[in-house]
Amino acid sequence: MNESILIVEDEPEFAALLERWISQAGYRPSIARTGHEALRMFYEQYPDLLVLDASLPGLDGWQVIERVREFSRVPIGISSPTWTSIVSVCATWRSTSHRRSSGS
Amino acid sequence: MRLARSPPWRVGIRALRANQVVAFAQRRFRATSPPRALEQLREGFVATVSHELRTPLALIRGYTDTILHLHLEPGEQRQYLERIDHATERLTTLVQEILDIAHLQADPLTLECAPASFASLVARLRGDLAATGNDHRLVAKIPDGLPLVNVDATRIAQVLENLVSNALKYAQTETSIVIGASVSDDWLTATVDDEGVGIPESDRALVLEPFHRGRNARESSIQGTGLGLYICRRLVEAHGGKLRLADRTDGCSGTRVSFTLPLVVAEAGP
């Protein structure tokens, strides 16, 4: 089964774009709009990667990371305000994931 | 994966942009604004840039990358192009508003005043609205034979356009925007009534200042920079008039914006 990626992004258009790229690359995306929703979905799904925007309404990205790190070593990417960096975070993880799965 | 609490690249981007914006604000406003006003503008610029300028730019980039690099159906491509168009429109509005503010801070603001008919300014606006298919929502209740006003027609057309597009933005679709006019002493009072969300009384003074939006507007999904009403107020004041916000007088929900314009004063005879 393909790896799952939980995206935490409050701007709906960005979230939809990230979802499109991630599914095109063959992963299973799901989207949380707030920090609280992210934690709830994380407990339910245990995704293989978490990509989050640091500035979220309510519980912000850094607080989400602190809570997740209390019990999980899941890889986490921080999406930047520029579109390019969001993509490069995903790309970096993908390449390390491939190395890991090929045993290197 | 090692976690840095605050990745240096992110801080770098933030700091650079904030500095650029503050430098811009200082160049533009140093000569004419007291320190507190400058401070407010500085804070406003940083807050506005962090969202209103950066978000559409990043979206344009995201949609462009998507069209260039992903295999898309023609319908999907068109949808992304429309999104780019929408984001570009948002950016254009913001850049125009920032330029308007820079112009407004010029001391003195140059106005080219000449006799003009208020009714014809409204007719011109109706023509502009026809391009967007919204002209049928504009109801002009302007008495015949109004005296001429002594205004910079381009600037007052801009005020009208700004107020009416605000009204269209915040009102339910298919509700009317009513423009009225009356004369008292040497002034024409123009009114723009909408059936929108209204501006809470406690926010009315504030929304006439730069970068402030009403609480209900901020909480809605409607986008805005908080500059439009400030620009209108400054332009009206440059003509010697006043711009006010009130409830509608007919008991309907919505907002009444009224502003005064100077009439052409007949020169004394010999």
Tab-separated table of N, CA, C and O in Angstrom, chain B residues 96-188:
chain	number	residue	atom	x	y	z
B	96	GLN	N	-2.188	48.493	-6.764
B	96	GLN	CA	-2.813	49.778	-7.101
B	96	GLN	C	-3.132	50.568	-5.823
B	96	GLN	O	-2.921	51.777	-5.759
B	97	GLU	N	-3.626	49.869	-4.808
B	97	GLU	CA	-3.960	50.550	-3.552
B	97	GLU	C	-2.716	51.105	-2.866
B	97	GLU	O	-2.730	52.205	-2.328
B	98	ILE	N	-1.636	50.348	-2.906
B	98	ILE	CA	-0.393	50.834	-2.286
B	98	ILE	C	0.113	52.068	-3.037
B	98	ILE	O	0.534	53.058	-2.431
B	99	LEU	N	0.016	52.027	-4.370
B	99	LEU	CA	0.436	53.199	-5.157
B	99	LEU	C	-0.465	54.400	-4.860
B	99	LEU	O	0.010	55.528	-4.752
B	100	ASP	N	-1.761	54.136	-4.709
B	100	ASP	CA	-2.700	55.219	-4.382
B	100	ASP	C	-2.324	55.858	-3.051
B	100	ASP	O	-2.342	57.071	-2.909
B	101	ILE	N	-1.985	55.023	-2.075
B	101	ILE	CA	-1.623	55.544	-0.757
B	101	ILE	C	-0.364	56.394	-0.861
B	101	ILE	O	-0.270	57.476	-0.274
B	102	ALA	N	0.620	55.911	-1.639
B	102	ALA	CA	1.856	56.674	-1.820
B	102	ALA	C	1.510	58.046	-2.417
B	102	ALA	O	2.033	59.074	-1.990
B	103	HIS	N	0.589	58.051	-3.375
B	103	HIS	CA	0.188	59.307	-4.007
B	103	HIS	C	-0.532	60.214	-3.010
B	103	HIS	O	-0.309	61.415	-2.969
B	104	LEU	N	-1.385	59.598	-2.182
B	104	LEU	CA	-2.160	60.377	-1.208
B	104	LEU	C	-1.271	61.052	-0.176
B	104	LEU	O	-1.635	62.068	0.394
B	105	GLN	N	-0.107	60.439	0.097
B	105	GLN	CA	0.774	61.010	1.109
B	105	GLN	C	1.565	62.193	0.547
B	105	GLN	O	2.257	62.873	1.282
B	106	ALA	N	1.493	62.388	-0.788
B	106	ALA	CA	2.207	63.519	-1.380
B	106	ALA	C	1.653	64.809	-0.774
B	106	ALA	O	0.466	64.912	-0.500
B	107	ASP	N	2.512	65.726	-0.547
B	107	ASP	CA	2.091	66.941	0.146
B	107	ASP	C	2.446	68.152	-0.703
B	107	ASP	O	3.613	68.445	-0.868
B	108	PRO	N	1.550	68.907	-1.274
B	108	PRO	CA	0.115	68.666	-1.208
B	108	PRO	C	-0.338	67.711	-2.319
B	108	PRO	O	0.342	67.573	-3.318
B	109	LEU	N	-1.466	67.044	-2.080
B	109	LEU	CA	-2.058	66.172	-3.089
B	109	LEU	C	-2.593	67.043	-4.228
B	109	LEU	O	-3.332	67.982	-3.991
B	110	THR	N	-2.173	66.731	-5.438
B	110	THR	CA	-2.591	67.562	-6.566
B	110	THR	C	-3.948	67.101	-7.080
B	110	THR	O	-4.100	65.941	-7.465
B	111	LEU	N	-4.913	67.994	-7.069
B	111	LEU	CA	-6.233	67.678	-7.628
B	111	LEU	C	-6.460	68.590	-8.837
B	111	LEU	O	-6.078	69.754	-8.816
B	112	GLU	N	-7.058	68.027	-9.871
B	112	GLU	CA	-7.405	68.868	-11.021
B	112	GLU	C	-8.911	69.052	-11.005
B	112	GLU	O	-9.660	68.297	-11.628
B	113	CYS	N	-9.362	70.058	-10.241
B	113	CYS	CA	-10.797	70.248	-10.061
B	113	CYS	C	-11.399	71.047	-11.214
B	113	CYS	O	-10.796	71.999	-11.710
B	114	ALA	N	-12.590	70.629	-11.618
B	114	ALA	CA	-13.325	71.320	-12.683
B	114	ALA	C	-14.806	71.016	-12.471
B	114	ALA	O	-15.141	70.032	-11.795
B	115	PRO	N	-15.713	71.837	-13.010
B	115	PRO	CA	-17.140	71.554	-12.863
B	115	PRO	C	-17.498	70.195	-13.472
B	115	PRO	O	-17.048	69.870	-14.573
B	116	ALA	N	-18.261	69.405	-12.726
B	116	ALA	CA	-18.644	68.072	-13.199
B	116	ALA	C	-20.052	67.750	-12.719
B	116	ALA	O	-20.501	68.272	-11.702
B	117	SER	N	-20.733	66.903	-13.489
B	117	SER	CA	-22.080	66.498	-13.104
B	117	SER	C	-21.996	65.173	-12.348
B	117	SER	O	-21.416	64.199	-12.857
B	118	PHE	N	-22.556	65.141	-11.136
B	118	PHE	CA	-22.510	63.918	-10.341
B	118	PHE	C	-23.250	62.792	-11.062
B	118	PHE	O	-22.792	61.649	-11.082
B	119	ALA	N	-24.377	63.134	-11.696
B	119	ALA	CA	-25.166	62.114	-12.405
B	119	ALA	C	-24.335	61.462	-13.520
B	119	ALA	O	-24.421	60.259	-13.749
B	120	SER	N	-23.497	62.275	-14.194
B	120	SER	CA	-22.716	61.668	-15.280
B	120	SER	C	-21.581	60.803	-14.731
B	120	SER	O	-21.182	59.818	-15.355
B	121	LEU	N	-21.081	61.138	-13.531
B	121	LEU	CA	-20.079	60.256	-12.914
B	121	LEU	C	-20.696	58.892	-12.609
B	121	LEU	O	-20.068	57.847	-12.787
B	122	VAL	N	-21.946	58.918	-12.125
B	122	VAL	CA	-22.638	57.659	-11.821
B	122	VAL	C	-22.907	56.883	-13.113
B	122	VAL	O	-22.752	55.660	-13.162
B	123	ALA	N	-23.271	57.618	-14.188
B	123	ALA	CA	-23.530	56.961	-15.476
B	123	ALA	C	-22.251	56.285	-15.987
B	123	ALA	O	-22.290	55.173	-16.528
B	124	ARG	N	-21.118	56.956	-15.782
B	124	ARG	CA	-19.839	56.385	-16.217
B	124	ARG	C	-19.540	55.098	-15.435
B	124	ARG	O	-19.091	54.100	-16.003
B	125	LEU	N	-19.836	55.133	-14.151
B	125	LEU	CA	-19.619	53.948	-13.317
B	125	LEU	C	-20.493	52.784	-13.797
B	125	LEU	O	-20.050	51.637	-13.870
B	126	ARG	N	-21.750	53.117	-14.167
B	126	ARG	CA	-22.644	52.075	-14.656
B	126	ARG	C	-22.051	51.420	-15.911
B	126	ARG	O	-22.106	50.201	-16.086
B	127	GLY	N	-21.462	52.237	-16.768
B	127	GLY	CA	-20.813	51.711	-17.975
B	127	GLY	C	-19.679	50.750	-17.616
B	127	GLY	O	-19.554	49.677	-18.201
B	128	ASP	N	-18.880	51.128	-16.608
B	128	ASP	CA	-17.776	50.254	-16.192
B	128	ASP	C	-18.303	48.941	-15.612
B	128	ASP	O	-17.737	47.876	-15.833
B	129	LEU	N	-19.415	49.043	-14.854
B	129	LEU	CA	-19.968	47.837	-14.224
B	129	LEU	C	-20.561	46.882	-15.255
B	129	LEU	O	-20.629	45.674	-15.018
B	130	ALA	N	-20.987	47.444	-16.400
B	130	ALA	CA	-21.591	46.605	-17.438
B	130	ALA	C	-20.600	45.528	-17.884
B	130	ALA	O	-20.981	44.405	-18.225
B	131	ALA	N	-19.301	45.879	-17.858
B	131	ALA	CA	-18.273	44.921	-18.288
B	131	ALA	C	-18.246	43.689	-17.390
B	131	ALA	O	-17.868	42.608	-17.830
B	132	THR	N	-18.650	43.849	-16.122
B	132	THR	CA	-18.624	42.704	-15.211
B	132	THR	C	-20.020	42.105	-15.021
B	132	THR	O	-20.204	41.190	-14.218
B	133	GLY	N	-21.006	42.655	-15.733
B	133	GLY	CA	-22.366	42.114	-15.639
B	133	GLY	C	-23.089	42.513	-14.371
B	133	GLY	O	-24.093	41.909	-14.001
B	134	ASN	N	-22.584	43.529	-13.672
B	134	ASN	CA	-23.203	43.926	-12.405
B	134	ASN	C	-23.980	45.232	-12.516
B	134	ASN	O	-24.474	45.729	-11.492
B	135	ASP	N	-24.084	45.803	-13.726
B	135	ASP	CA	-24.698	47.130	-13.858
B	135	ASP	C	-26.169	47.141	-13.443
B	135	ASP	O	-26.661	48.145	-12.939
B	136	HIS	N	-26.868	45.982	-13.591
B	136	HIS	CA	-28.289	45.958	-13.233
B	136	HIS	C	-28.503	46.085	-11.723
B	136	HIS	O	-29.602	46.346	-11.268
B	137	ARG	N	-27.458	45.871	-10.936
B	137	ARG	CA	-27.607	45.970	-9.471
B	137	ARG	C	-27.465	47.398	-8.976
B	137	ARG	O	-27.712	47.685	-7.810
B	138	LEU	N	-27.026	48.288	-9.856
B	138	LEU	CA	-26.828	49.674	-9.452
B	138	LEU	C	-28.108	50.469	-9.684
B	138	LEU	O	-28.609	50.543	-10.806
B	139	VAL	N	-28.659	51.027	-8.614
B	139	VAL	CA	-29.880	51.831	-8.720
B	139	VAL	C	-29.512	53.281	-8.404
B	139	VAL	O	-29.035	53.569	-7.301
B	140	ALA	N	-29.706	54.174	-9.373
B	140	ALA	CA	-29.366	55.587	-9.142
B	140	ALA	C	-30.642	56.356	-8.816
B	140	ALA	O	-31.579	56.360	-9.608
B	141	LYS	N	-30.687	56.939	-7.622
B	141	LYS	CA	-31.834	57.764	-7.249
B	141	LYS	C	-31.327	59.196	-7.129
B	141	LYS	O	-31.116	59.702	-6.024
B	142	ILE	N	-31.091	59.792	-8.287
B	142	ILE	CA	-30.470	61.114	-8.303
B	142	ILE	C	-31.459	62.124	-8.898
B	142	ILE	O	-31.924	61.934	-10.029
B	143	PRO	N	-31.817	63.150	-8.138
B	143	PRO	CA	-32.785	64.111	-8.653
B	143	PRO	C	-32.266	64.825	-9.905
B	143	PRO	O	-31.054	64.997	-10.053
B	144	ASP	N	-33.201	65.183	-10.789
B	144	ASP	CA	-32.801	65.942	-11.990
B	144	ASP	C	-32.361	67.343	-11.579
B	144	ASP	O	-32.794	67.871	-10.550
B	145	GLY	N	-31.530	67.923	-12.406
B	145	GLY	CA	-31.172	69.334	-12.241
B	145	GLY	C	-30.292	69.645	-11.052
B	145	GLY	O	-30.303	70.768	-10.532
B	146	LEU	N	-29.503	68.656	-10.593
B	146	LEU	CA	-28.565	68.929	-9.493
B	146	LEU	C	-27.508	69.925	-9.970
B	146	LEU	O	-27.053	69.837	-11.110
B	147	PRO	N	-27.090	70.853	-9.107
B	147	PRO	CA	-26.005	71.753	-9.511
B	147	PRO	C	-24.699	70.975	-9.705
B	147	PRO	O	-24.548	69.873	-9.186
B	148	LEU	N	-23.781	71.568	-10.451
B	148	LEU	CA	-22.510	70.890	-10.726
B	148	LEU	C	-21.617	70.898	-9.480
B	148	LEU	O	-21.712	71.795	-8.636
B	149	VAL	N	-20.753	69.879	-9.399
B	149	VAL	CA	-19.772	69.855	-8.299
B	149	VAL	C	-18.404	70.252	-8.854
B	149	VAL	O	-18.123	70.036	-10.038
B	150	ASN	N	-17.587	70.816	-7.958
B	150	ASN	CA	-16.243	71.235	-8.364
B	150	ASN	C	-15.249	70.193	-7.859
B	150	ASN	O	-14.783	70.272	-6.720
B	151	VAL	N	-14.953	69.190	-8.710
B	151	VAL	CA	-14.138	68.057	-8.244
B	151	VAL	C	-13.135	67.614	-9.307
B	151	VAL	O	-13.258	67.961	-10.485
B	152	ASP	N	-12.161	66.817	-8.856
B	152	ASP	CA	-11.287	66.084	-9.779
B	152	ASP	C	-12.082	64.830	-10.168
B	152	ASP	O	-12.198	63.882	-9.385
B	153	ALA	N	-12.649	64.851	-11.373
B	153	ALA	CA	-13.607	63.807	-11.760
B	153	ALA	C	-12.987	62.409	-11.702
B	153	ALA	O	-13.647	61.445	-11.299
B	154	THR	N	-11.721	62.292	-12.060
B	154	THR	CA	-11.075	60.975	-12.040
B	154	THR	C	-11.038	60.430	-10.621
B	154	THR	O	-11.314	59.248	-10.372
B	155	ARG	N	-10.718	61.310	-9.672
B	155	ARG	CA	-10.594	60.891	-8.279
B	155	ARG	C	-11.947	60.540	-7.670
B	155	ARG	O	-12.068	59.559	-6.920
B	156	ILE	N	-12.965	61.329	-7.976
B	156	ILE	CA	-14.284	61.036	-7.405
B	156	ILE	C	-14.891	59.802	-8.080
B	156	ILE	O	-15.572	58.999	-7.432
B	157	ALA	N	-14.574	59.597	-9.361
B	157	ALA	CA	-15.005	58.363	-10.021
B	157	ALA	C	-14.370	57.169	-9.306
B	157	ALA	O	-15.008	56.129	-9.102
B	158	GLN	N	-13.124	57.348	-8.884
B	158	GLN	CA	-12.413	56.279	-8.161
B	158	GLN	C	-13.089	55.993	-6.816
B	158	GLN	O	-13.255	54.837	-6.422
B	159	VAL	N	-13.507	57.058	-6.112
B	159	VAL	CA	-14.200	56.894	-4.826
B	159	VAL	C	-15.490	56.098	-5.044
B	159	VAL	O	-15.764	55.118	-4.337
B	160	LEU	N	-16.280	56.519	-6.043
B	160	LEU	CA	-17.554	55.847	-6.323
B	160	LEU	C	-17.320	54.379	-6.681
B	160	LEU	O	-18.021	53.486	-6.191
B	161	GLU	N	-16.344	54.148	-7.529
B	161	GLU	CA	-16.065	52.787	-7.978
B	161	GLU	C	-15.660	51.909	-6.789
B	161	GLU	O	-16.119	50.778	-6.652
B	162	ASN	N	-14.836	52.490	-5.919
B	162	ASN	CA	-14.367	51.763	-4.757
B	162	ASN	C	-15.511	51.418	-3.795
B	162	ASN	O	-15.636	50.295	-3.302
B	163	LEU	N	-16.377	52.404	-3.546
B	163	LEU	CA	-17.490	52.180	-2.613
B	163	LEU	C	-18.469	51.157	-3.176
B	163	LEU	O	-18.954	50.280	-2.454
B	164	VAL	N	-18.745	51.263	-4.481
B	164	VAL	CA	-19.717	50.339	-5.075
B	164	VAL	C	-19.128	48.928	-5.169
B	164	VAL	O	-19.820	47.947	-4.901
B	165	SER	N	-17.836	48.810	-5.495
B	165	SER	CA	-17.285	47.449	-5.554
B	165	SER	C	-17.214	46.833	-4.157
B	165	SER	O	-17.413	45.626	-4.003
B	166	ASN	N	-16.965	47.669	-3.138
B	166	ASN	CA	-17.057	47.182	-1.756
B	166	ASN	C	-18.450	46.644	-1.470
B	166	ASN	O	-18.623	45.564	-0.907
B	167	ALA	N	-19.449	47.443	-1.852
B	167	ALA	CA	-20.845	47.065	-1.599
B	167	ALA	C	-21.171	45.750	-2.308
B	167	ALA	O	-21.787	44.852	-1.726
B	168	LEU	N	-20.722	45.621	-3.555
B	168	LEU	CA	-20.992	44.392	-4.315
B	168	LEU	C	-20.304	43.197	-3.656
B	168	LEU	O	-20.841	42.092	-3.622
B	169	LYS	N	-19.125	43.456	-3.104
B	169	LYS	CA	-18.335	42.377	-2.521
B	169	LYS	C	-18.980	41.844	-1.239
B	169	LYS	O	-19.001	40.644	-0.999
B	170	TYR	N	-19.515	42.757	-0.410
B	170	TYR	CA	-20.002	42.339	0.902
B	170	TYR	C	-21.497	42.041	0.930
B	170	TYR	O	-22.005	41.556	1.939
B	171	ALA	N	-22.216	42.368	-0.149
B	171	ALA	CA	-23.660	42.127	-0.151
B	171	ALA	C	-23.965	40.781	-0.816
B	171	ALA	O	-23.153	40.258	-1.574
B	172	GLN	N	-25.141	40.241	-0.501
B	172	GLN	CA	-25.597	39.017	-1.153
B	172	GLN	C	-25.728	39.278	-2.650
B	172	GLN	O	-26.034	40.395	-3.065
B	173	THR	N	-25.507	38.250	-3.456
B	173	THR	CA	-25.653	38.440	-4.895
B	173	THR	C	-27.100	38.822	-5.203
B	173	THR	O	-28.021	38.387	-4.519
B	174	GLU	N	-27.248	39.631	-6.194
B	174	GLU	CA	-28.552	40.091	-6.699
B	174	GLU	C	-29.254	41.096	-5.785
B	174	GLU	O	-30.407	41.436	-6.022
B	175	THR	N	-28.603	41.587	-4.728
B	175	THR	CA	-29.195	42.709	-3.996
B	175	THR	C	-28.756	43.997	-4.691
B	175	THR	O	-27.772	44.009	-5.433
B	176	SER	N	-29.486	45.077	-4.420
B	176	SER	CA	-29.209	46.331	-5.126
B	176	SER	C	-28.258	47.217	-4.333
B	176	SER	O	-28.206	47.176	-3.107
B	177	ILE	N	-27.532	48.036	-5.057
B	177	ILE	CA	-26.707	49.085	-4.473
B	177	ILE	C	-27.352	50.403	-4.916
B	177	ILE	O	-27.529	50.624	-6.109
B	178	VAL	N	-27.743	51.218	-3.948
B	178	VAL	CA	-28.486	52.432	-4.292
B	178	VAL	C	-27.598	53.663	-4.091
B	178	VAL	O	-27.073	53.880	-2.997
B	179	ILE	N	-27.438	54.450	-5.154
B	179	ILE	CA	-26.686	55.702	-5.035
B	179	ILE	C	-27.691	56.854	-5.024
B	179	ILE	O	-28.571	56.931	-5.893
B	180	GLY	N	-27.595	57.720	-4.021
B	180	GLY	CA	-28.486	58.870	-3.929
B	180	GLY	C	-27.688	60.159	-3.852
B	180	GLY	O	-26.465	60.132	-3.673
B	181	ALA	N	-28.370	61.294	-3.999
B	181	ALA	CA	-27.685	62.587	-3.885
B	181	ALA	C	-28.674	63.648	-3.443
B	181	ALA	O	-29.856	63.594	-3.784
B	182	SER	N	-28.194	64.589	-2.631
B	182	SER	CA	-29.026	65.725	-2.241
B	182	SER	C	-28.103	66.932	-2.075
B	182	SER	O	-26.879	66.782	-1.979
B	183	VAL	N	-28.709	68.117	-2.029
B	183	VAL	CA	-27.906	69.334	-1.955
B	183	VAL	C	-28.303	70.133	-0.728
B	183	VAL	O	-29.484	70.231	-0.393
B	184	SER	N	-27.300	70.655	-0.036
B	184	SER	CA	-27.576	71.517	1.100
B	184	SER	C	-26.436	72.535	1.199
B	184	SER	O	-25.257	72.160	1.193
B	185	ASP	N	-26.798	73.813	1.273
B	185	ASP	CA	-25.809	74.906	1.247
B	185	ASP	C	-24.887	74.755	0.027
B	185	ASP	O	-25.366	74.592	-1.065
B	186	ASP	N	-23.571	74.763	0.269
B	186	ASP	CA	-22.646	74.697	-0.867
B	186	ASP	C	-22.127	73.292	-1.121
B	186	ASP	O	-21.080	73.107	-1.743
B	187	TRP	N	-22.856	72.290	-0.613
B	187	TRP	CA	-22.350	70.923	-0.701
B	187	TRP	C	-23.374	69.963	-1.302
B	187	TRP	O	-24.572	70.088	-1.071
B	188	LEU	N	-22.861	68.996	-2.043
B	188	LEU	CA	-23.682	67.882	-2.495
B	188	LEU	C	-23.356	66.693	-1.584
B	188	LEU	O	-22.176	66.417	-1.329
